[in-house]
Every structure is written in C-alpha cells, then in structure tokens.
Amino acid sequence: MVTATEMIVLNLTKIGESSVVLHTISREWGRRGFLVNVGKKTSMSLFLPMNVLEAEIIENPKSSLWRATKISAKHPLHGVRASVAKNSMTMFMSEVLYRAVREDAHEEGLFEWCEKSILTLDALQSDFANYHLRFLLEFAVALGFSPTVDALRPFAGEHLSTLSQFVESSFAESMLIPLTGELRNEIAEILLRYLSYHCESSIDVRSLKVLRELFG
C-alpha cells in the first residue's frame, strides 16, 4: 500500500552508506521513523531540522519500518535557511520534539501545530530571540497540558513574574519582553523541566547551548 503524506523532520539516523532513517511527525502516523534511500544525487538539505516534506510511504506488513520515497520540500523556508540564528532555533525545536514525543505517539493536531510553528519562525523579520520560549509554552498546550501561572509556580523559583508575562501576553507581546541572555536561558530551562515532569521523561536538549551563545 502506498500513501501520500506530509511530514516534519526531527532527526536523522544513518544506516550504512545508502540509507537513513528519517525521524518525523506526520498527520497520519504521529511520531515515526521511515527508511529512505540516499545516494550521491540526494540533496541532504531536504532533511534539515523542521523541514516540511511531501512523500509517498510504502507500507510493509512484514516490518514496522516503512519506506519513504518521492520526497520533496513543501515549503522553501528561505527565511529560516538564510539565518544562522533561525537555523539554530529549528535545531532546538526539532530536538525538543524528538525527545518529548515518544515513538508511535499520535497527538491529534500536533503536525498542524508544528507546521504553523516553523512557518511563523520563517516569516519573522526581527525580534525572535524569545521565540523558543514561546514555542515551549505552546508545545505544552499542544500536548494537552495547561501551563498556567499556577501550574508553572512549582518550577519557576524567582522567575514567576517573568513566566507570568509570557503566559499572559499575546504572541507579538511575548516577542518583545526584554530579557537578558542569562534570564532567557533560565526561563528555557524552567519550561523544559515543566515539560519533562509532564512527559515523565527527562528532556535534555543539547542544542540549547547553541542558543545561549547566539542570544546570550
């Protein structure tokens, strides 16, 4: 059986010289890996973090690892790929999703939310240093949690007032909340602890270090 689908890239695992497993989120299957043949003519830029792809999935009743073929980019993401800072944001976003969403988990509406998130980042012209913080809050909502001020209080420490600003602000307002680099990093770590608690697994995001250097 062959199914046309759209999927968002989270991670990539090389399998020998001519294959990779593409870890993705899709509308039909949620978080799932697909086997992809690659060669000298394959554009590996297709598989950059948070790329939105169109593909055909060949289901195999004898294996849980299905094959993805005829892969192409749905959106060019010129705004993201032309910016070191935005590319680093996509690394962070994809790593959070990869570590927080379990294999074969299927959260209703998650694909649509992820697609909206990457397109929003792509379109922002300036003032996006706080974007990953807003992303974490909205991700919690997409997973069905309720990151209210009271819910965040046990994790907030001395930063409850800043977190309250994010919770109570519109998207545009939250992009303009003035933060030092140190405070931005601490808020990100608080939100990751909140997500880890509710996902019942540690979300250790190595790419946060890159954002610290860029926006610190």
PDB file of C-alpha atoms in Angstrom:
ATOM      1  CA  MET A   1       0.000   0.000   0.000  1.00  0.00           C
ATOM      2  CA  VAL A   2       1.298   3.472  -0.950  1.00  0.00           C
ATOM      3  CA  THR A   3       0.113   6.590   0.899  1.00  0.00           C
ATOM      4  CA  ALA A   4       0.876  10.232   0.072  1.00  0.00           C
ATOM      5  CA  THR A   5       1.747  12.160   3.203  1.00  0.00           C
ATOM      6  CA  GLU A   6       3.370  15.247   4.651  1.00  0.00           C
ATOM      7  CA  MET A   7       5.922  15.004   7.436  1.00  0.00           C
ATOM      8  CA  ILE A   8       8.175  17.214   9.525  1.00  0.00           C
ATOM      9  CA  VAL A   9      11.825  16.259  10.038  1.00  0.00           C
ATOM     10  CA  LEU A  10      13.003  15.797  13.625  1.00  0.00           C
ATOM     11  CA  ASN A  11      16.203  13.791  13.278  1.00  0.00           C
ATOM     12  CA  LEU A  12      18.221  11.545  11.013  1.00  0.00           C
ATOM     13  CA  THR A  13      19.976   8.217  11.639  1.00  0.00           C
ATOM     14  CA  LYS A  14      22.407   6.869   9.040  1.00  0.00           C
ATOM     15  CA  ILE A  15      22.050   3.193   8.113  1.00  0.00           C
ATOM     16  CA  GLY A  16      25.092   2.160   6.129  1.00  0.00           C
ATOM     17  CA  GLU A  17      26.161   4.123   3.038  1.00  0.00           C
ATOM     18  CA  SER A  18      22.895   4.279   1.140  1.00  0.00           C
ATOM     19  CA  SER A  19      20.071   4.554   3.667  1.00  0.00           C
ATOM     20  CA  VAL A  20      18.882   6.742   6.519  1.00  0.00           C
ATOM     21  CA  VAL A  21      16.049   6.531   8.980  1.00  0.00           C
ATOM     22  CA  LEU A  22      14.168   9.804   8.924  1.00  0.00           C
ATOM     23  CA  HIS A  23      12.505  10.523  12.275  1.00  0.00           C
ATOM     24  CA  THR A  24       9.372  12.556  11.632  1.00  0.00           C
ATOM     25  CA  ILE A  25       5.983  13.781  12.775  1.00  0.00           C
ATOM     26  CA  SER A  26       3.132  13.271  10.327  1.00  0.00           C
ATOM     27  CA  ARG A  27      -0.607  13.778  10.369  1.00  0.00           C
ATOM     28  CA  GLU A  28      -1.349  10.095   9.776  1.00  0.00           C
ATOM     29  CA  TRP A  29       1.213   8.349  11.988  1.00  0.00           C
ATOM     30  CA  GLY A  30       2.371  10.882  14.546  1.00  0.00           C
ATOM     31  CA  ARG A  31       5.995  10.351  15.595  1.00  0.00           C
ATOM     32  CA  ARG A  32       7.513   7.669  13.344  1.00  0.00           C
ATOM     33  CA  GLY A  33      10.742   6.769  11.552  1.00  0.00           C
ATOM     34  CA  PHE A  34      10.862   5.954   7.845  1.00  0.00           C
ATOM     35  CA  LEU A  35      13.586   4.301   5.797  1.00  0.00           C
ATOM     36  CA  VAL A  36      14.902   6.490   2.962  1.00  0.00           C
ATOM     37  CA  ASN A  37      17.351   5.515   0.237  1.00  0.00           C
ATOM     38  CA  VAL A  38      20.042   8.145  -0.352  1.00  0.00           C
ATOM     39  CA  GLY A  39      22.747   8.425  -2.973  1.00  0.00           C
ATOM     40  CA  LYS A  40      25.267  10.843  -4.436  1.00  0.00           C
ATOM     41  CA  LYS A  41      22.493  12.838  -6.090  1.00  0.00           C
ATOM     42  CA  THR A  42      20.351  13.076  -2.948  1.00  0.00           C
ATOM     43  CA  SER A  43      20.102  16.606  -1.576  1.00  0.00           C
ATOM     44  CA  MET A  44      20.667  16.080   2.138  1.00  0.00           C
ATOM     45  CA  SER A  45      19.426  19.640   2.734  1.00  0.00           C
ATOM     46  CA  LEU A  46      15.951  18.135   2.334  1.00  0.00           C
ATOM     47  CA  PHE A  47      16.418  16.547   5.739  1.00  0.00           C
ATOM     48  CA  LEU A  48      17.328  19.660   7.753  1.00  0.00           C
ATOM     49  CA  PRO A  49      15.525  20.004  11.109  1.00  0.00           C
ATOM     50  CA  MET A  50      11.861  21.077  10.910  1.00  0.00           C
ATOM     51  CA  ASN A  51      11.687  20.834   7.113  1.00  0.00           C
ATOM     52  CA  VAL A  52       8.145  20.064   5.984  1.00  0.00           C
ATOM     53  CA  LEU A  53       8.274  17.315   3.359  1.00  0.00           C
ATOM     54  CA  GLU A  54       5.870  15.699   0.942  1.00  0.00           C
ATOM     55  CA  ALA A  55       6.464  11.988   0.349  1.00  0.00           C
ATOM     56  CA  GLU A  56       4.965   8.648  -0.548  1.00  0.00           C
ATOM     57  CA  ILE A  57       5.012   5.964   2.147  1.00  0.00           C
ATOM     58  CA  ILE A  58       5.269   2.317   1.132  1.00  0.00           C
ATOM     59  CA  GLU A  59       3.748   0.250   3.929  1.00  0.00           C
ATOM     60  CA  ASN A  60       5.295  -3.137   4.615  1.00  0.00           C
ATOM     61  CA  PRO A  61       3.124  -5.615   6.544  1.00  0.00           C
ATOM     62  CA  LYS A  62       6.241  -7.630   7.440  1.00  0.00           C
ATOM     63  CA  SER A  63       8.129  -4.720   9.020  1.00  0.00           C
ATOM     64  CA  SER A  64       7.385  -1.732  11.263  1.00  0.00           C
ATOM     65  CA  LEU A  65       9.990   0.315   9.363  1.00  0.00           C
ATOM     66  CA  TRP A  66       8.235   1.549   6.252  1.00  0.00           C
ATOM     67  CA  ARG A  67       9.922   3.227   3.304  1.00  0.00           C
ATOM     68  CA  ALA A  68       9.513   6.888   2.257  1.00  0.00           C
ATOM     69  CA  THR A  69      10.041   7.754  -1.430  1.00  0.00           C
ATOM     70  CA  LYS A  70       9.488  10.639  -3.866  1.00  0.00           C
ATOM     71  CA  ILE A  71      10.438  13.156  -1.185  1.00  0.00           C
ATOM     72  CA  SER A  72      10.225  16.901  -1.840  1.00  0.00           C
ATOM     73  CA  ALA A  73      10.046  20.076   0.239  1.00  0.00           C
ATOM     74  CA  LYS A  74       6.571  21.518   0.768  1.00  0.00           C
ATOM     75  CA  HIS A  75       7.886  24.928   1.897  1.00  0.00           C
ATOM     76  CA  PRO A  76      11.220  26.515   0.868  1.00  0.00           C
ATOM     77  CA  LEU A  77      11.771  28.130   4.322  1.00  0.00           C
ATOM     78  CA  HIS A  78      14.041  30.774   2.815  1.00  0.00           C
ATOM     79  CA  GLY A  79      13.743  32.954   5.927  1.00  0.00           C
ATOM     80  CA  VAL A  80      14.985  30.149   8.148  1.00  0.00           C
ATOM     81  CA  ARG A  81      17.749  28.740   5.980  1.00  0.00           C
ATOM     82  CA  ALA A  82      19.282  32.165   5.315  1.00  0.00           C
ATOM     83  CA  SER A  83      19.695  32.835   9.053  1.00  0.00           C
ATOM     84  CA  VAL A  84      22.174  31.158  11.409  1.00  0.00           C
ATOM     85  CA  ALA A  85      20.024  32.191  14.362  1.00  0.00           C
ATOM     86  CA  LYS A  86      16.808  30.749  12.904  1.00  0.00           C
ATOM     87  CA  ASN A  87      18.568  27.544  11.856  1.00  0.00           C
ATOM     88  CA  SER A  88      19.712  27.172  15.442  1.00  0.00           C
ATOM     89  CA  MET A  89      16.114  27.680  16.572  1.00  0.00           C
ATOM     90  CA  THR A  90      14.990  24.828  14.313  1.00  0.00           C
ATOM     91  CA  MET A  91      17.674  22.572  15.808  1.00  0.00           C
ATOM     92  CA  PHE A  92      16.281  23.362  19.239  1.00  0.00           C
ATOM     93  CA  MET A  93      12.643  22.877  18.170  1.00  0.00           C
ATOM     94  CA  SER A  94      13.292  19.546  16.461  1.00  0.00           C
ATOM     95  CA  GLU A  95      15.348  18.236  19.384  1.00  0.00           C
ATOM     96  CA  VAL A  96      12.620  19.124  21.884  1.00  0.00           C
ATOM     97  CA  LEU A  97      10.033  17.349  19.721  1.00  0.00           C
ATOM     98  CA  TYR A  98      12.325  14.342  19.173  1.00  0.00           C
ATOM     99  CA  ARG A  99      12.971  13.890  22.884  1.00  0.00           C
ATOM    100  CA  ALA A 100       9.495  14.747  24.190  1.00  0.00           C
ATOM    101  CA  VAL A 101       7.228  12.920  21.711  1.00  0.00           C
ATOM    102  CA  ARG A 102       7.547   9.173  22.013  1.00  0.00           C
ATOM    103  CA  GLU A 103       7.894   6.822  19.060  1.00  0.00           C
ATOM    104  CA  ASP A 104       4.471   5.889  17.651  1.00  0.00           C
ATOM    105  CA  ALA A 105       2.763   8.565  19.778  1.00  0.00           C
ATOM    106  CA  HIS A 106      -0.049  10.232  17.876  1.00  0.00           C
ATOM    107  CA  GLU A 107      -1.152  13.579  19.306  1.00  0.00           C
ATOM    108  CA  GLU A 108      -4.143  14.984  17.455  1.00  0.00           C
ATOM    109  CA  GLY A 109      -3.289  18.293  15.773  1.00  0.00           C
ATOM    110  CA  LEU A 110       0.439  18.127  16.589  1.00  0.00           C
ATOM    111  CA  PHE A 111       1.544  18.034  12.949  1.00  0.00           C
ATOM    112  CA  GLU A 112      -0.531  21.117  12.119  1.00  0.00           C
ATOM    113  CA  TRP A 113       0.820  22.973  15.131  1.00  0.00           C
ATOM    114  CA  CYS A 114       4.428  22.086  14.226  1.00  0.00           C
ATOM    115  CA  GLU A 115       3.929  23.264  10.653  1.00  0.00           C
ATOM    116  CA  LYS A 116       2.446  26.547  11.867  1.00  0.00           C
ATOM    117  CA  SER A 117       5.369  26.995  14.281  1.00  0.00           C
ATOM    118  CA  ILE A 118       8.061  26.632  11.628  1.00  0.00           C
ATOM    119  CA  LEU A 119       6.211  28.870   9.153  1.00  0.00           C
ATOM    120  CA  THR A 120       5.812  31.538  11.834  1.00  0.00           C
ATOM    121  CA  LEU A 121       9.546  31.484  12.557  1.00  0.00           C
ATOM    122  CA  ASP A 122      10.269  31.611   8.826  1.00  0.00           C
ATOM    123  CA  ALA A 123       8.147  34.753   8.448  1.00  0.00           C
ATOM    124  CA  LEU A 124       9.537  36.730  11.413  1.00  0.00           C
ATOM    125  CA  GLN A 125      11.787  39.571  10.262  1.00  0.00           C
ATOM    126  CA  SER A 126      13.175  40.589  13.657  1.00  0.00           C
ATOM    127  CA  ASP A 127      12.648  40.293  17.416  1.00  0.00           C
ATOM    128  CA  PHE A 128      12.650  36.498  17.573  1.00  0.00           C
ATOM    129  CA  ALA A 129      15.185  35.915  20.363  1.00  0.00           C
ATOM    130  CA  ASN A 130      12.313  34.846  22.639  1.00  0.00           C
ATOM    131  CA  TYR A 131      10.743  32.562  20.050  1.00  0.00           C
ATOM    132  CA  HIS A 132      11.950  29.293  21.558  1.00  0.00           C
ATOM    133  CA  LEU A 133      10.397  30.248  24.911  1.00  0.00           C
ATOM    134  CA  ARG A 134       7.017  30.850  23.310  1.00  0.00           C
ATOM    135  CA  PHE A 135       7.477  27.612  21.361  1.00  0.00           C
ATOM    136  CA  LEU A 136       7.924  25.645  24.603  1.00  0.00           C
ATOM    137  CA  LEU A 137       4.788  27.146  26.150  1.00  0.00           C
ATOM    138  CA  GLU A 138       2.694  26.475  23.058  1.00  0.00           C
ATOM    139  CA  PHE A 139       4.127  22.971  22.762  1.00  0.00           C
ATOM    140  CA  ALA A 140       2.874  22.228  26.272  1.00  0.00           C
ATOM    141  CA  VAL A 141      -0.594  23.357  25.191  1.00  0.00           C
ATOM    142  CA  ALA A 142      -0.374  21.239  22.004  1.00  0.00           C
ATOM    143  CA  LEU A 143       0.364  18.187  24.184  1.00  0.00           C
ATOM    144  CA  GLY A 144      -2.729  18.882  26.257  1.00  0.00           C
ATOM    145  CA  PHE A 145      -1.056  20.406  29.322  1.00  0.00           C
ATOM    146  CA  SER A 146      -2.128  23.697  30.857  1.00  0.00           C
ATOM    147  CA  PRO A 147       0.893  25.947  31.510  1.00  0.00           C
ATOM    148  CA  THR A 148      -0.946  28.491  33.639  1.00  0.00           C
ATOM    149  CA  VAL A 149       0.868  30.677  36.131  1.00  0.00           C
ATOM    150  CA  ASP A 150      -0.201  28.378  38.966  1.00  0.00           C
ATOM    151  CA  ALA A 151       0.920  25.279  37.051  1.00  0.00           C
ATOM    152  CA  LEU A 152       4.355  26.794  36.458  1.00  0.00           C
ATOM    153  CA  ARG A 153       4.767  28.053  40.027  1.00  0.00           C
ATOM    154  CA  PRO A 154       6.494  24.892  41.395  1.00  0.00           C
ATOM    155  CA  PHE A 155       9.157  25.157  38.680  1.00  0.00           C
ATOM    156  CA  ALA A 156       9.563  28.929  38.498  1.00  0.00           C
ATOM    157  CA  GLY A 157      11.673  29.805  41.519  1.00  0.00           C
ATOM    158  CA  GLU A 158      12.407  33.510  41.476  1.00  0.00           C
ATOM    159  CA  HIS A 159      11.241  33.898  37.875  1.00  0.00           C
ATOM    160  CA  LEU A 160       7.486  33.547  38.336  1.00  0.00           C
ATOM    161  CA  SER A 161       6.775  37.152  37.360  1.00  0.00           C
ATOM    162  CA  THR A 162       8.667  36.765  34.067  1.00  0.00           C
ATOM    163  CA  LEU A 163       6.896  33.499  33.307  1.00  0.00           C
ATOM    164  CA  SER A 164       3.593  35.199  34.107  1.00  0.00           C
ATOM    165  CA  GLN A 165       4.367  37.786  31.449  1.00  0.00           C
ATOM    166  CA  PHE A 166       4.810  35.058  28.840  1.00  0.00           C
ATOM    167  CA  VAL A 167       1.652  33.215  29.867  1.00  0.00           C
ATOM    168  CA  GLU A 168      -0.478  36.355  29.871  1.00  0.00           C
ATOM    169  CA  SER A 169       0.979  38.055  26.763  1.00  0.00           C
ATOM    170  CA  SER A 170      -0.073  37.718  23.146  1.00  0.00           C
ATOM    171  CA  PHE A 171       2.440  36.189  20.756  1.00  0.00           C
ATOM    172  CA  ALA A 172       3.564  39.616  19.495  1.00  0.00           C
ATOM    173  CA  GLU A 173       3.895  40.971  23.030  1.00  0.00           C
ATOM    174  CA  SER A 174       5.917  37.962  24.187  1.00  0.00           C
ATOM    175  CA  MET A 175       8.476  38.524  21.411  1.00  0.00           C
ATOM    176  CA  LEU A 176       9.153  41.984  22.862  1.00  0.00           C
ATOM    177  CA  ILE A 177       9.554  41.043  26.544  1.00  0.00           C
ATOM    178  CA  PRO A 178      13.024  42.395  27.422  1.00  0.00           C
ATOM    179  CA  LEU A 179      15.294  39.648  28.767  1.00  0.00           C
ATOM    180  CA  THR A 180      18.978  39.335  29.440  1.00  0.00           C
ATOM    181  CA  GLY A 181      20.660  36.334  27.867  1.00  0.00           C
ATOM    182  CA  GLU A 182      21.065  34.722  31.280  1.00  0.00           C
ATOM    183  CA  LEU A 183      17.394  35.165  32.161  1.00  0.00           C
ATOM    184  CA  ARG A 184      16.282  33.833  28.770  1.00  0.00           C
ATOM    185  CA  ASN A 185      18.358  30.691  29.359  1.00  0.00           C
ATOM    186  CA  GLU A 186      16.928  30.195  32.845  1.00  0.00           C
ATOM    187  CA  ILE A 187      13.351  30.551  31.573  1.00  0.00           C
ATOM    188  CA  ALA A 188      14.067  27.963  28.854  1.00  0.00           C
ATOM    189  CA  GLU A 189      15.410  25.531  31.460  1.00  0.00           C
ATOM    190  CA  ILE A 190      12.350  26.064  33.685  1.00  0.00           C
ATOM    191  CA  LEU A 191       9.988  25.329  30.788  1.00  0.00           C
ATOM    192  CA  LEU A 192      11.973  22.216  29.837  1.00  0.00           C
ATOM    193  CA  ARG A 193      11.709  20.976  33.447  1.00  0.00           C
ATOM    194  CA  TYR A 194       7.958  21.607  33.339  1.00  0.00           C
ATOM    195  CA  LEU A 195       7.665  19.621  30.092  1.00  0.00           C
ATOM    196  CA  SER A 196       9.909  16.842  31.445  1.00  0.00           C
ATOM    197  CA  TYR A 197       7.703  16.499  34.508  1.00  0.00           C
ATOM    198  CA  HIS A 198       4.519  16.189  32.474  1.00  0.00           C
ATOM    199  CA  CYS A 199       6.064  13.945  29.801  1.00  0.00           C
ATOM    200  CA  GLU A 200       7.500  11.753  32.583  1.00  0.00           C
ATOM    201  CA  SER A 201      10.934  11.690  30.962  1.00  0.00           C
ATOM    202  CA  SER A 202      13.995  13.923  31.050  1.00  0.00           C
ATOM    203  CA  ILE A 203      14.153  16.286  28.080  1.00  0.00           C
ATOM    204  CA  ASP A 204      17.874  17.006  27.835  1.00  0.00           C
ATOM    205  CA  VAL A 205      18.243  19.441  24.928  1.00  0.00           C
ATOM    206  CA  ARG A 206      21.872  19.849  23.878  1.00  0.00           C
ATOM    207  CA  SER A 207      21.099  22.493  21.242  1.00  0.00           C
ATOM    208  CA  LEU A 208      20.049  24.931  23.982  1.00  0.00           C
ATOM    209  CA  LYS A 209      23.767  25.623  24.424  1.00  0.00           C
ATOM    210  CA  VAL A 210      23.892  26.984  20.857  1.00  0.00           C
ATOM    211  CA  LEU A 211      21.016  29.364  21.577  1.00  0.00           C
ATOM    212  CA  ARG A 212      22.772  30.508  24.745  1.00  0.00           C
ATOM    213  CA  GLU A 213      25.771  31.538  22.631  1.00  0.00           C
ATOM    214  CA  LEU A 214      23.665  33.262  19.957  1.00  0.00           C
ATOM    215  CA  PHE A 215      21.211  35.114  22.193  1.00  0.00           C
ATOM    216  CA  GLY A 216      23.185  35.253  25.432  1.00  0.00           C
TER     217      GLY A 216
END
